[in-house]
Coordinates of C-alpha atoms in Angstrom, one line a residue:
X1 CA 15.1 34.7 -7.9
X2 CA 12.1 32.7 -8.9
X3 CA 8.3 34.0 -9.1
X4 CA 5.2 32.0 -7.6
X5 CA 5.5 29.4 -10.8
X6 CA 9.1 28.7 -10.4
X7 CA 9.9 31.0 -13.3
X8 CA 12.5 33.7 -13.8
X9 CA 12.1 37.3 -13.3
X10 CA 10.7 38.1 -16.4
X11 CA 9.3 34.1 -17.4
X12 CA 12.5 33.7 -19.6
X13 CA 12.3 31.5 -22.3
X14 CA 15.7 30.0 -21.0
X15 CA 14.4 29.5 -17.5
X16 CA 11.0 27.9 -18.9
X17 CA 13.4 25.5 -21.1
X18 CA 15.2 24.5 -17.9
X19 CA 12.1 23.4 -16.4
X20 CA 10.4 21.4 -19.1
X21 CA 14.3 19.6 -19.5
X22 CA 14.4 18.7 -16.1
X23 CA 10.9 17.3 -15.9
X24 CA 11.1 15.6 -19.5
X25 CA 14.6 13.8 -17.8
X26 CA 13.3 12.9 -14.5
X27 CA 10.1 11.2 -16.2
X28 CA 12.4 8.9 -18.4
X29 CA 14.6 8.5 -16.2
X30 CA 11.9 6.6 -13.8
X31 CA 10.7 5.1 -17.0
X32 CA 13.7 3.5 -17.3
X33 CA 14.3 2.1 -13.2
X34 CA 10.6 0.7 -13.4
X35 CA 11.2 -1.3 -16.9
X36 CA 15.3 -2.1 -16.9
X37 CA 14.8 -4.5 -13.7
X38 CA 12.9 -6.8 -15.4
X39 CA 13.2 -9.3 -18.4
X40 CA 11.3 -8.8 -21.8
X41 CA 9.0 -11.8 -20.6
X42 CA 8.1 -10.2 -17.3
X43 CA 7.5 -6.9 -19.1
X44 CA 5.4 -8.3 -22.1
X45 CA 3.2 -10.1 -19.7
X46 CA -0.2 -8.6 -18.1
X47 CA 0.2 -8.7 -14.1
X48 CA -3.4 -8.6 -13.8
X49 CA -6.2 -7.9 -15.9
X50 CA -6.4 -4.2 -14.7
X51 CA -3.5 -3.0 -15.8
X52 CA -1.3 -2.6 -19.4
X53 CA 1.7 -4.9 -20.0
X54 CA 4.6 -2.3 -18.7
X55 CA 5.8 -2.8 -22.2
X56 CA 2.5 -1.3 -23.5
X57 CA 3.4 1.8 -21.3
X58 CA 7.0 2.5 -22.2
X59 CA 5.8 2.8 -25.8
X60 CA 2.5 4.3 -25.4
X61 CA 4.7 7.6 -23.3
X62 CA 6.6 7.7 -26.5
X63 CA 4.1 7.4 -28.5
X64 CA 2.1 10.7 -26.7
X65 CA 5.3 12.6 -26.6
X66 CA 5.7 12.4 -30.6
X67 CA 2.0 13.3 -30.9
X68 CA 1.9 16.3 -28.5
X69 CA 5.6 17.6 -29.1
X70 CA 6.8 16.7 -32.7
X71 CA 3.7 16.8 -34.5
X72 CA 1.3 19.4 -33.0
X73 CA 4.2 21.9 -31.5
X74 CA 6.9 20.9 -33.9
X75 CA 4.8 20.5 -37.0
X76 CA 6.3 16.9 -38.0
X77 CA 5.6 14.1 -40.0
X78 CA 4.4 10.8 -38.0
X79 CA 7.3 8.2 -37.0
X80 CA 5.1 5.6 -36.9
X81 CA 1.9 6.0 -38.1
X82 CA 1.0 3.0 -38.0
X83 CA 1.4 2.2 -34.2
X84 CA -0.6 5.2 -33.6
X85 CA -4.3 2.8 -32.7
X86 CA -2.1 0.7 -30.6
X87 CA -1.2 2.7 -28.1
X88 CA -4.6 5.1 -28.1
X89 CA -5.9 4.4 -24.9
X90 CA -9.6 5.0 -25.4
X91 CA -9.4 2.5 -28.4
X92 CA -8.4 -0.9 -26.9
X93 CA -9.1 -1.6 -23.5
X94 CA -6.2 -2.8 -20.9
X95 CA -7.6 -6.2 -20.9
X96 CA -6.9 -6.4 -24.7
X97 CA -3.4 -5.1 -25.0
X98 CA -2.0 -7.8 -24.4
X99 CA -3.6 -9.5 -27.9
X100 CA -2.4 -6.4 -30.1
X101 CA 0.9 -7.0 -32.2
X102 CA 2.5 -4.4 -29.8
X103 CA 6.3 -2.8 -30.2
X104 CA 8.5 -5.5 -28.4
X105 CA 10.7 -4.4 -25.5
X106 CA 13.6 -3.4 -27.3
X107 CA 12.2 -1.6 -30.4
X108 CA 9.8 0.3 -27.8
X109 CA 12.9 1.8 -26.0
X110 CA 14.5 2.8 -29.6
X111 CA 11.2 4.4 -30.7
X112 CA 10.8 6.4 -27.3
X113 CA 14.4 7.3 -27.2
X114 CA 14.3 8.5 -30.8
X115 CA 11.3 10.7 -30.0
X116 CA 13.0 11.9 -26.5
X117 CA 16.2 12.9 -29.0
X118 CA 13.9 15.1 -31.6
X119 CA 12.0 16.5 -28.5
X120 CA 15.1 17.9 -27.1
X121 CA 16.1 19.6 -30.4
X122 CA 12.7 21.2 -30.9
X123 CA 12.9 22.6 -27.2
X124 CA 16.4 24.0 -28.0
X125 CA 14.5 26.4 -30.3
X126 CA 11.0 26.3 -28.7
X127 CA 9.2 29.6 -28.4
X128 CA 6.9 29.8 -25.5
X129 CA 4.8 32.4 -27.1
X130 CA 1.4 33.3 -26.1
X131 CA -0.4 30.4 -27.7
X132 CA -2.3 28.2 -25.1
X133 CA -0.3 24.9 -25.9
X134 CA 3.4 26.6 -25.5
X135 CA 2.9 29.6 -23.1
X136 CA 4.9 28.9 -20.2
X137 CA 6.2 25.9 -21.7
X138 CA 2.8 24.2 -20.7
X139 CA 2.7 21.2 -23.6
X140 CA 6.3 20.0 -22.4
X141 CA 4.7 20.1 -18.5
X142 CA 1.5 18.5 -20.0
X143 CA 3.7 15.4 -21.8
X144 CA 6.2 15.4 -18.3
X145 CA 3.2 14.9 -16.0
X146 CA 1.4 12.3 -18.5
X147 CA 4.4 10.3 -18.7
X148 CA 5.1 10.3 -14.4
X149 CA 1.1 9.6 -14.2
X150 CA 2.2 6.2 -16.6
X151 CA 5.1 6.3 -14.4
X152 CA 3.0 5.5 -11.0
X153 CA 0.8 3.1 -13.0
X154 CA 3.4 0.8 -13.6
X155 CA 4.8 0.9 -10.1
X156 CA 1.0 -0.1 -9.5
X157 CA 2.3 -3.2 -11.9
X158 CA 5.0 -4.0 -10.0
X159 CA 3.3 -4.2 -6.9
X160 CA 0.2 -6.2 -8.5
X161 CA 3.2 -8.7 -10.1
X162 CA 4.4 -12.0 -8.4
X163 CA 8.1 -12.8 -8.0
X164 CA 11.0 -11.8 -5.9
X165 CA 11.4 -7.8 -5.1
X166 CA 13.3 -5.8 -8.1
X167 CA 12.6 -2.2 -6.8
X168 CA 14.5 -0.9 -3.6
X169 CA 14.6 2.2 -1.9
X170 CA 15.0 3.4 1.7
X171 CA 12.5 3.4 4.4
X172 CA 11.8 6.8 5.5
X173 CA 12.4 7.6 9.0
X174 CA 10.4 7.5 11.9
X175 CA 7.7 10.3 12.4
X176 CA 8.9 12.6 15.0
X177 CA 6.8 12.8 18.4
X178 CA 3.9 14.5 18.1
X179 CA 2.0 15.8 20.7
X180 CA -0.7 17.6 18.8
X181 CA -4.2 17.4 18.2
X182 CA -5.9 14.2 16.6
X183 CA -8.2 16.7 14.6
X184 CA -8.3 20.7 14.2
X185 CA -11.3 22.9 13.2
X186 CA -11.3 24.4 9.7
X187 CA -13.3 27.5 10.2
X188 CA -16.3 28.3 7.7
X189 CA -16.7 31.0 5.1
X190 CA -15.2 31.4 1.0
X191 CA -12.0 30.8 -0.4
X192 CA -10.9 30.3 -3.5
X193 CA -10.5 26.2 -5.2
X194 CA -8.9 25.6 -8.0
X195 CA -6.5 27.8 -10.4
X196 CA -6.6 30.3 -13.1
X197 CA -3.0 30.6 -13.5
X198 CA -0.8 27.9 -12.1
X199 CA 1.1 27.3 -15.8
X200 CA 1.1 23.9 -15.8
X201 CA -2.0 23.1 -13.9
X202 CA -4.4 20.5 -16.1
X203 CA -8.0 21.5 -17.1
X204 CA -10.1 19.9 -14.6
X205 CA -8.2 22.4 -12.0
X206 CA -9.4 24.9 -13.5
X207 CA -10.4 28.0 -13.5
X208 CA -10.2 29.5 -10.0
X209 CA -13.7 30.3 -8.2
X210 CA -15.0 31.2 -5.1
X211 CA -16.8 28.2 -2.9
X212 CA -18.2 28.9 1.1
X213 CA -17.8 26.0 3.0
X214 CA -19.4 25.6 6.3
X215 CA -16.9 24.8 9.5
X216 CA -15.7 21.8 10.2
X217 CA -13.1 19.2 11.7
X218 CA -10.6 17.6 10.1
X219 CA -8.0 14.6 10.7
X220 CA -4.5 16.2 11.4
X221 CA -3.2 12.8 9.6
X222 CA -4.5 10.3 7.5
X223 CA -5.7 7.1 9.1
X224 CA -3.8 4.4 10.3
X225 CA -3.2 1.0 9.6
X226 CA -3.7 0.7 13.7
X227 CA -6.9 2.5 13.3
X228 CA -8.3 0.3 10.1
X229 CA -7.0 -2.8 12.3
X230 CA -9.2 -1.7 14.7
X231 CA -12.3 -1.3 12.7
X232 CA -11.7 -4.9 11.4
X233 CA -11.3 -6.5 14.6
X234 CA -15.0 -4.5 15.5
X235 CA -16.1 -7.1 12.7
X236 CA -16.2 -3.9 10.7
X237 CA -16.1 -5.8 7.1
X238 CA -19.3 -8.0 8.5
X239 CA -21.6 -5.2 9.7
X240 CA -23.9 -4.3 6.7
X241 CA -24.5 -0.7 8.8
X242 CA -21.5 1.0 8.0
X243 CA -21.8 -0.2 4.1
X244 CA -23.6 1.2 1.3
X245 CA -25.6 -1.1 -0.1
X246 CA -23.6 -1.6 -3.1
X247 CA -20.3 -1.5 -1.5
X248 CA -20.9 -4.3 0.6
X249 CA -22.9 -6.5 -1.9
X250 CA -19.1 -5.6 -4.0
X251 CA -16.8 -6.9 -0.9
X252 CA -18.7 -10.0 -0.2
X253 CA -18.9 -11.6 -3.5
X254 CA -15.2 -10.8 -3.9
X255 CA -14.9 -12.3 0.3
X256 CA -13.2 -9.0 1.0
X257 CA -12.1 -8.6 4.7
X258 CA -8.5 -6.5 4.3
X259 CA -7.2 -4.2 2.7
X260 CA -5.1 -5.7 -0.7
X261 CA -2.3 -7.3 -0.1
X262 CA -2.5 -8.4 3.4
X263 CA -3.2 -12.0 5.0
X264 CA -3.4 -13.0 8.6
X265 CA -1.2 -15.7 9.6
X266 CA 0.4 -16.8 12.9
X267 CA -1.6 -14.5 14.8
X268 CA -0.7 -11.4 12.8
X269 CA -1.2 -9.7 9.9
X270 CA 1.1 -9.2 7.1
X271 CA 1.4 -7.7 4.0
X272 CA 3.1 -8.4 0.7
X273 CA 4.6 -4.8 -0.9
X274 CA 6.6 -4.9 -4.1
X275 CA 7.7 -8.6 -3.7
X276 CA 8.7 -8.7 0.2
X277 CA 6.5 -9.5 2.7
X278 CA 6.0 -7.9 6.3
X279 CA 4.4 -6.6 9.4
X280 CA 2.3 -4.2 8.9
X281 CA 3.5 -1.2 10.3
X282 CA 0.8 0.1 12.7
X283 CA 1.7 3.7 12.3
X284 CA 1.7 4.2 8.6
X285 CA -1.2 5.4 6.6
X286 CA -3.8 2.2 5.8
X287 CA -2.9 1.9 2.1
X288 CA -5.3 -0.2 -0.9
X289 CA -8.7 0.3 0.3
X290 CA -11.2 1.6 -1.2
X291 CA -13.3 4.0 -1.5
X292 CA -16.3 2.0 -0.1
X293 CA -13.7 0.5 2.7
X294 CA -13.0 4.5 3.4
X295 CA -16.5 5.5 3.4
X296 CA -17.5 2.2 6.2
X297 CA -14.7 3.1 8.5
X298 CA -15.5 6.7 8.6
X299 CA -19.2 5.8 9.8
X300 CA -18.2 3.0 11.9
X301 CA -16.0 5.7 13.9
X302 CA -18.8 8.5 13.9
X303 CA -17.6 10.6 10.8
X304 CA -17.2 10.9 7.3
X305 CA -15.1 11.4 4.4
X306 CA -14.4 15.2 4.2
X307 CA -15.8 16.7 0.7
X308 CA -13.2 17.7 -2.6
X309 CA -14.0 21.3 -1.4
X310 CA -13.4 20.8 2.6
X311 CA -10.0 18.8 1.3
X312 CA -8.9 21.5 -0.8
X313 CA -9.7 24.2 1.9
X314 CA -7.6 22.4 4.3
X315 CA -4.8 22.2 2.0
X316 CA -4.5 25.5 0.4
X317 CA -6.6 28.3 2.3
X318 CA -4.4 30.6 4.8
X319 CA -6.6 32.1 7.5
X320 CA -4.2 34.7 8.1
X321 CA -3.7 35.8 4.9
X322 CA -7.3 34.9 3.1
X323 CA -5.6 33.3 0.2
X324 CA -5.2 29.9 -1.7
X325 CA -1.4 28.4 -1.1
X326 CA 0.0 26.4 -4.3
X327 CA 0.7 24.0 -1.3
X328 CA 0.0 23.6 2.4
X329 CA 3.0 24.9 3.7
X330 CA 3.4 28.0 1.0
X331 CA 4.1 28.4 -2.3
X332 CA 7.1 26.7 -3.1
X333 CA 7.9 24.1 -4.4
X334 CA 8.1 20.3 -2.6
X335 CA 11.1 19.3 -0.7
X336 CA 12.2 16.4 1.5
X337 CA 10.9 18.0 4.1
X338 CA 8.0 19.0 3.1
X339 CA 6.2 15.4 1.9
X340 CA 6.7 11.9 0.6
X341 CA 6.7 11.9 -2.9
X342 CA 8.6 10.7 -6.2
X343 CA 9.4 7.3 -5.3
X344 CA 11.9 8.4 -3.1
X345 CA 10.1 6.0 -0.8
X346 CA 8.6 2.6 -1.5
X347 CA 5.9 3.4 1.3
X348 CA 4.2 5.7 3.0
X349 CA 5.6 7.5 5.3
X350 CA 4.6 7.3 9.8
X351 CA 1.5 9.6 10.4
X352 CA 2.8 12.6 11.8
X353 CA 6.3 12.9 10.0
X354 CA 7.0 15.9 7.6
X355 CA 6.3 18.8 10.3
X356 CA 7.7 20.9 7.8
X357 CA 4.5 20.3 4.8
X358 CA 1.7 21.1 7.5
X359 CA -1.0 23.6 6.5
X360 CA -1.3 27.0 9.0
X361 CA -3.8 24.9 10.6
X362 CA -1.5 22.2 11.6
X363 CA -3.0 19.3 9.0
X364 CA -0.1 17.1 8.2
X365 CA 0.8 14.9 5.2
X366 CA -2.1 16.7 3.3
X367 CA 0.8 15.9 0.1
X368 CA 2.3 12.7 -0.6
X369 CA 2.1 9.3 1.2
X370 CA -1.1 8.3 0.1
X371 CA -3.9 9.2 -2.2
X372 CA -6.8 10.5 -0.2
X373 CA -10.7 9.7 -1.1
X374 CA -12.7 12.2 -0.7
X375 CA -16.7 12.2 -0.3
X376 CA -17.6 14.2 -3.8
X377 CA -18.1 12.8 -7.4
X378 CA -15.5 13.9 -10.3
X379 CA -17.4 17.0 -11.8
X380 CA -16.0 20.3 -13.7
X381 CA -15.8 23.4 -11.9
X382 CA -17.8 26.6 -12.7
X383 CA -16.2 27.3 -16.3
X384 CA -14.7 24.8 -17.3
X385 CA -13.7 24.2 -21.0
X386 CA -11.3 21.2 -21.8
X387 CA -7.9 21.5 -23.1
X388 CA -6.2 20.0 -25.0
X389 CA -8.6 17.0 -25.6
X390 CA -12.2 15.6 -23.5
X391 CA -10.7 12.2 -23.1
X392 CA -8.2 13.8 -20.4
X393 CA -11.3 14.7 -18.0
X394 CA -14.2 15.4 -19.8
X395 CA -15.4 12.2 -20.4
X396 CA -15.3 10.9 -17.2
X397 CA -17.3 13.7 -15.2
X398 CA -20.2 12.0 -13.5
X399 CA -21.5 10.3 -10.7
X400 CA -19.4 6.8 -11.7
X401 CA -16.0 8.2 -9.9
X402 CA -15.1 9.6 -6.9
X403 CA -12.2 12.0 -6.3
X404 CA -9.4 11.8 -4.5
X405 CA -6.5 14.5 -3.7
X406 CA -2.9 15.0 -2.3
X407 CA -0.9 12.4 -4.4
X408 CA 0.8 9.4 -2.6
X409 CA 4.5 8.2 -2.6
X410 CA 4.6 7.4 -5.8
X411 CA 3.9 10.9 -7.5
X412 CA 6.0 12.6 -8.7
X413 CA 6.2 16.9 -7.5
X414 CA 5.7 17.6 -11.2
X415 CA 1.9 15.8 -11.0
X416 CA 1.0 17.0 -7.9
X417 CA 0.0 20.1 -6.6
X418 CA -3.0 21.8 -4.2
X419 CA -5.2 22.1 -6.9
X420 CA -4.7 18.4 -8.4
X421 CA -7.2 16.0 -8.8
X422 CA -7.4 12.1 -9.3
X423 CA -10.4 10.1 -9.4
X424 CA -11.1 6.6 -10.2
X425 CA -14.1 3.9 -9.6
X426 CA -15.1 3.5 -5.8
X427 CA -14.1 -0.6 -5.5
X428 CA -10.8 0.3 -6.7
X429 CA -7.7 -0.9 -4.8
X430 CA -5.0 -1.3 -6.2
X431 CA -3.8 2.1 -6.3
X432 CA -1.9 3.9 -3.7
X433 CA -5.3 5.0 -1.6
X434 CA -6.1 5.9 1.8
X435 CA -7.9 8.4 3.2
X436 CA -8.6 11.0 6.6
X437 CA -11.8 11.5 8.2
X438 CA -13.8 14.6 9.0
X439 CA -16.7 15.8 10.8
X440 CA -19.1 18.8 10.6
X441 CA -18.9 21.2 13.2
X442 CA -22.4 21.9 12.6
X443 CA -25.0 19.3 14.1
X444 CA -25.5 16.4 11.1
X445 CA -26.8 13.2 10.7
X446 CA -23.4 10.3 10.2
X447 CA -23.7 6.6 10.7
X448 CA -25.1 3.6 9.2
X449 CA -25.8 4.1 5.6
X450 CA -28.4 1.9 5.4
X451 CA -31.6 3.5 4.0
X452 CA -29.7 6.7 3.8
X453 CA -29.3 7.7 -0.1
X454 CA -26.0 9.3 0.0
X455 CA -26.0 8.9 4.0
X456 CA -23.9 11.4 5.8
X457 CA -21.4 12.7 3.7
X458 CA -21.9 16.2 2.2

């Protein structure tokens, strides 16, 4: 029998091993899919100018694992030095990467796979002791999650690339009917965000501490591609009222009128998703808009993006119970039939499937499917310190990002939990975003955002 953290009755140091094994395998082993299906050309080239050639990637994974796991747990001496600038991501930009004398294809795997090799000798005899980088086997979660994070960003790659479709998977199934309510209250009063001891949990989740959030309604899934449609065909992308100023200055010098990836032809709109083109599916989540497109559509329907804190209190807090879930539907760990995640898919999945993952208050897909935006800014909590380095989340805390929560189909379980956060620049689109909507249940001012510094979200 397992605790909360998925450990065994006492922690063990065998159990903890297990763990950090299994998540180190399934990393590479995606790794591998997403960079084995294509030629040494396709994988030296840069897709577009926003992301890393995928070769870039397969080495720089390596490259983190040796620094985290061989040399600042295991104590040894550098592999490759030499490579070390090359594949530092705060020193060259991705635009640049491509210019650097970078590892070809083939040496990149050998250098990787000769790290992965000395990595599973040190865990054989790893000690998960009471220091902050090995208790609980955290550094080998830290280095699984990092690697599954480069994992999704390369599946962001593959759908930016042109060409014929390399990836498959199966579609999941239909959403099963669901009669229930378009939106449910979330009743008012504290609970407790983030986490003080979920083992693996990253720094910006942390610690745990108490925030009071007033009442208020929440989408029971996320919205449409119907819905979205509909905005669109209100001229919603022309109307200058539902835009911040900024946003819509952004999406008409870039002619923005769709979310990426689709085009309108013979009377219907299609899109073009890792290399085959389709309908698009009216009942799945709306998926590469961002966050301005979220923000638009939430005040052209009379709402508004629901807050980091409102987001999290849907997701974790159990009125019955007063406590924070690791999850929405308890506190183990995600199945099949609890959410969409881990590439199982190659899409989201209908609104309303996974009955199974919805919250107490019946909030569904609140996990998986897509990346949600959220109204708030990327900011530490109440005490936080960074660890192990600022460049993981310090040094983007500002007003520059916004956040967004609850993972899409390309996460894997190992990055994604309750308490984790994502954030990135609000034009951004190529990543697997959507969002829901919410409303206060109090009387407040929503709607056009023009003249409205921050308008109506909260």
């Amino acid at each position: 029998m397992t605790d909360r953290n998925g450990r065994g009755p006492a922690g063990s140091a065998e159990t903890l091993r297990e763990r950090a094994l299994a998540s180190l395998s399934t990393a590479r082993e995606r790794t591998a899919l997403l960079t084995s299906c294509l030629d040494d050309h396709e994988l030296t080239a840069q897709h577009s100018p926003l992301m890393s050639p995928l070769v870039w990637d397969l080495a720089h994974v390596g490259n983190q694992e040796e620094l985290w796991l061989l040399r600042e747990v295991g104590g040894h001496a550098a592999l490759r030095p030499e490579i070390d600038g090359l594949y530092d991501a705060f020193e060259h930009s991705r635009a640049e990467r491509p210019s650097l004398p970078l590892l070809p294809p083939g040496e990149a795997r050998r250098y990787a796979a000769e790290v992965r090799g000395r990595v599973l000798d040190l865990l054989e005899g790893a000690a998960f002791d009471d220091s902050p980088f090995t208790a609980d086997g955290f550094v080998f979660g830290m280095v699984a999650q990092h690697e599954q994070q480069h994992d999704e960003t390369m599946l962001i790659t593959h759908q930016l690339r042109r060409g014929p479709a390399v990836l498959t998977a199966p579609d999941p199934g239909p959403a099963p009917v669901h009669g229930g309510p378009a939106e449910v209250l979330v009743p008012g009063g504290p609970f407790v965000m983030g986490t003080s001891d979920e083992p693996w949990a990253l720094d910006n989740e942390r610690p745990a501490h108490p925030v009071d959030v007033a009442p208020f309604y929440l989408d029971t899934a996320p919205v449409t591609n119907a819905a979205f449609l509909a905005f669109m065909e209100d001229g919603g992308y022309h109307d200058p009222r539902w835009w911040r100023p900024e946003g819509f200055a952004h999406l008409r010098a870039r002619a923005v009128e769709a979310p990426s990836y689709w085009r309108r032809e013979g009377g219907q709109w299609l899109r073009r998703r890792f290399g085959v083109t389709e309908p698009v599916p009216p009942d799945e989540p709306v998926l590469h808009v961002s966050w301005y497109e979220a923000d638009a559509y939430a005040r052209w329907a009379g709402r508004r993006l629901p807050t980091e804190a409102e987001w999290e209190k849907a997701a974790r807090h159990d009125p019955a119970t007063g406590r924070s879930r690791r999850y929405p539907w308890g506190d183990e760990e995600p199945s099949r039939e609890h959410a969409n995640l881990g590439q199982r898919h190659l899409r989201p999945a209908p609104a309303g499937s996974f009955p199974a993952g919805r919250s107490p208050l019946g909030v569904g897909q609140l996990i998986g499917d897509v990346w949600e935006w959220t109204s708030s800014d990327f900011l530490p909590y109440p005490g936080f310190a960074a660890f192990p380095y600022r460049e993981y989340s310090e040094v983007f805390f500002g007003t520059e990002y916004k956040v967004l929560r609850g993972g899409s189909f390309a996460v894997d379980p190992v990055a994604c939990r309750g308490t984790f956060r994502n954030w990135d620049l609000p034009v951004r689109r190529q990543i697997f975003s959507g969002f829901r909507t919410a409303r206060s249940a109090l009387p407040e001012r929503v709607g056009p955002a023009d003249g409205v510094p921050g308008g109506g979200a909260t």
